């Protein structure tokens, strides 16, 4: 019995601790304070009389638009843009109402004028909301006030300005009160402006963990703890997500008042480290004892899905001279990398969070992630607020020295490791490669460590730079720029791999990205030749016609005038500038015809016109009376608030908001039964309702559920308070309000599902096809770079390749978002989301491996590995491009794959054999001819092998989605051949015999 009481006491204490931490949150306190103050102002008649009979809408706008945000910058931005949008809506609506008042009251012209203005405002707001997502709330509040102003008192001249004045108070009251509540809480409690620097610091911790696990897999040691491959795979996925979120968080913080601009280069460094871990330290099977040997099928799919149980990585069962020679330098370099990234992490935290207690500085670190160089709370307390800079500068210099020493030692060891290799015979060379597979994997890991050392050195330089500036510069706020980027359009692609761009970032200057618009490019020349060919044909035909006419009798003056006019018009039409103008006009017409922004604006205006049509009928009509009795404005407003730019988001917000509306109506009716028209009870119950609403928003992430509940509360609870003479029962009022809001939401669901539907599945397949095309372009660009005469790439070529990689990253991020949207859609067809996620994962692996190819090919011996094996490289480039094109066509046309494709693996084996033969021949002629470049050659072969494995995985998942156009499906000893025999004959079969 005592044990039960003790457990109950512990559970009660844990619950009290959870709720205490919830109420101690700054944002929670600010939300509760703003709700309390706004409720008090609304129920005090001397203040609420300024808002007229709809003063309770101030509580609605407080939750819909002006709710308290996480930081002052976000609150200021929200307040300014929402007020501007509201003023714009009030101004345009007042203009429309004034024009309507010039006609007789309730005339057709007056009603038509108000209807036209409302539809125009809805169309413009939908266009701006879709084109500039940052102004979505601003456009919604503009439509909110316009619906109320233009659907009441149509054509009544004395009341043109009354509604406008009331809505000025309704808008300004919650805006000012929410901002003051936030400032009041910030005055007494310290408020963190941004968590961007914490995100970067915690991401470096994940990078360190991935480095340790990858190093243990590449160079296993008996003293190492067992590596959980499933955990390693999860860490790599988490690192990818963190890298994407860092870019998103900075793109949001870049438009606010910020102090984190000095650590912006670390975003690119984190992504580069992630890529090098992905292609240089992949999750692969280890050489295990016989009882742990995996089947070939499991081996081919090991990189796609990690094993369910932890798989240890014991030491290699045989001794290899290459692995033994590289193990020491690799471990030393790996430890130096971990120390360097840990030093950067500590510098970021100390620079941005000196005022916090020392015990909280590294609160996100787990016990297992603490390294030997980690600072303790006692060390930080002894440093003081300004003494840490000298200690950190010394730590940064020491970490850089250790990193450079380990890097130079690894390079020297790599350069001499192949001199001790035994010379293989010709027959033995045909049977196996020049060095064992595990030695190749170790070489690849060493190359990746060398690349990571360069990135870590740049990170240390960035950390040293802002550490030096800490003592000499004062705190500085970077203000936002009023540009299209501020309004929601993303910046042009900025490539941090460019050394000039990186130096500009480190110096704090902005680099304007310049698109590659060089007209001398071969692609442009080819396109111009095609257009010129058509022009030349037409000109030759015109010249022949003129010569034919000249050979006949001379034309009369009248005929000469007619011919000159026709010839002038034909020349003008076929002129080069006219063709360019026609092409631009065609592109403009095509973009307007297929513009998703115009389609969304049309749906916005169409829905508003249909739902508000009863409001513009004659005053004596039953439809007008019904609209006024049930307050149909709520139906129109809920339609505008639920209608999203895609179907999946509309369905998700739709059903959650319908549920929230019903819950809010039930609570409002119960609250009215408790407090009636007592102002003290109204304020208390409104604030009490804000507690679970705030928890749903801040802790559960269900704002789509809590916000509609808050919207449904004031019109029902305060209806009798502002209009005591109303005879309509409150239960009927609650049903009507909930019904109108739900009807608008259902209309939005139908509109987005029937009129120009934007199904995430369709866009996912199209974007996947486009991403495959970009991957093909990237692989061709890599092949073009390696085959050109000069070894050094120009800056334009490098930026073009890097921008292509950045564009593919954006497409992959968009594909992941579309899968999340697809999950919320209702569809008669099955949605193979598991296969779609696998497609995105495989495409991400292909992009990382192509990045590894670009890195390793920069230092391979061109003569031995490119010029002398040109035919073999041409074959493998063709095979890879054909496979990518086949998958691209399958996703674009939703058609099955062909049964047989040229085998990339067969072409790779041929290329690998020729390269090893050339390297062996060069080493026999001069043992000192090959050094570090040979290691890069072997690393390139290993990356290429992984790329082919991933490409076959892509063909497999594409075939499982769309099938195979098979012509050889019967089982026969004559026709049926194993999969490896197809590879030996140069063909890859996409047909799965086990499915027959």
Tab-separated table of N, CA and C in Angstrom, residues 228-240 306:
chain	number	residue	atom	x	y	z
A	228	UNK	N	26.429	0.005	-33.822
A	228	UNK	CA	25.055	-0.313	-34.185
A	228	UNK	C	24.771	0.317	-35.548
A	229	UNK	N	24.665	-0.518	-36.583
A	229	UNK	CA	24.441	0.007	-37.929
A	229	UNK	C	23.099	0.708	-38.054
A	230	UNK	N	22.111	0.240	-37.329
A	230	UNK	CA	20.797	0.905	-37.371
A	230	UNK	C	20.890	2.308	-36.773
A	231	UNK	N	21.607	2.443	-35.671
A	231	UNK	CA	21.790	3.767	-35.086
A	231	UNK	C	22.615	4.670	-36.001
A	232	UNK	N	23.607	4.094	-36.669
A	232	UNK	CA	24.418	4.883	-37.601
A	232	UNK	C	23.570	5.406	-38.764
A	233	UNK	N	22.688	4.557	-39.272
A	233	UNK	CA	21.807	4.993	-40.348
A	233	UNK	C	20.855	6.089	-39.858
A	234	UNK	N	20.325	5.953	-38.659
A	234	UNK	CA	19.434	6.974	-38.107
A	234	UNK	C	20.167	8.300	-37.909
A	235	UNK	N	21.419	8.222	-37.473
A	235	UNK	CA	22.192	9.447	-37.294
A	235	UNK	C	22.430	10.151	-38.626
A	236	UNK	N	22.691	9.390	-39.677
A	236	UNK	CA	22.887	10.012	-40.985
A	236	UNK	C	21.603	10.648	-41.499
A	237	UNK	N	20.481	9.992	-41.271
A	237	UNK	CA	19.197	10.592	-41.655
A	237	UNK	C	18.926	11.843	-40.827
A	238	UNK	N	19.228	11.785	-39.530
A	238	UNK	CA	19.043	12.962	-38.682
A	238	UNK	C	19.955	14.103	-39.115
A	239	UNK	N	21.170	13.785	-39.507
A	239	UNK	CA	22.094	14.822	-39.957
A	239	UNK	C	21.593	15.475	-41.245
A	240	UNK	N	21.023	14.688	-42.142
A	240	UNK	CA	20.441	15.260	-43.362
A	240	UNK	C	19.292	16.204	-43.033
A	306	UNK	N	18.374	-0.484	-42.984
A	306	UNK	CA	19.323	-1.043	-42.022
A	306	UNK	C	18.777	-2.292	-41.369
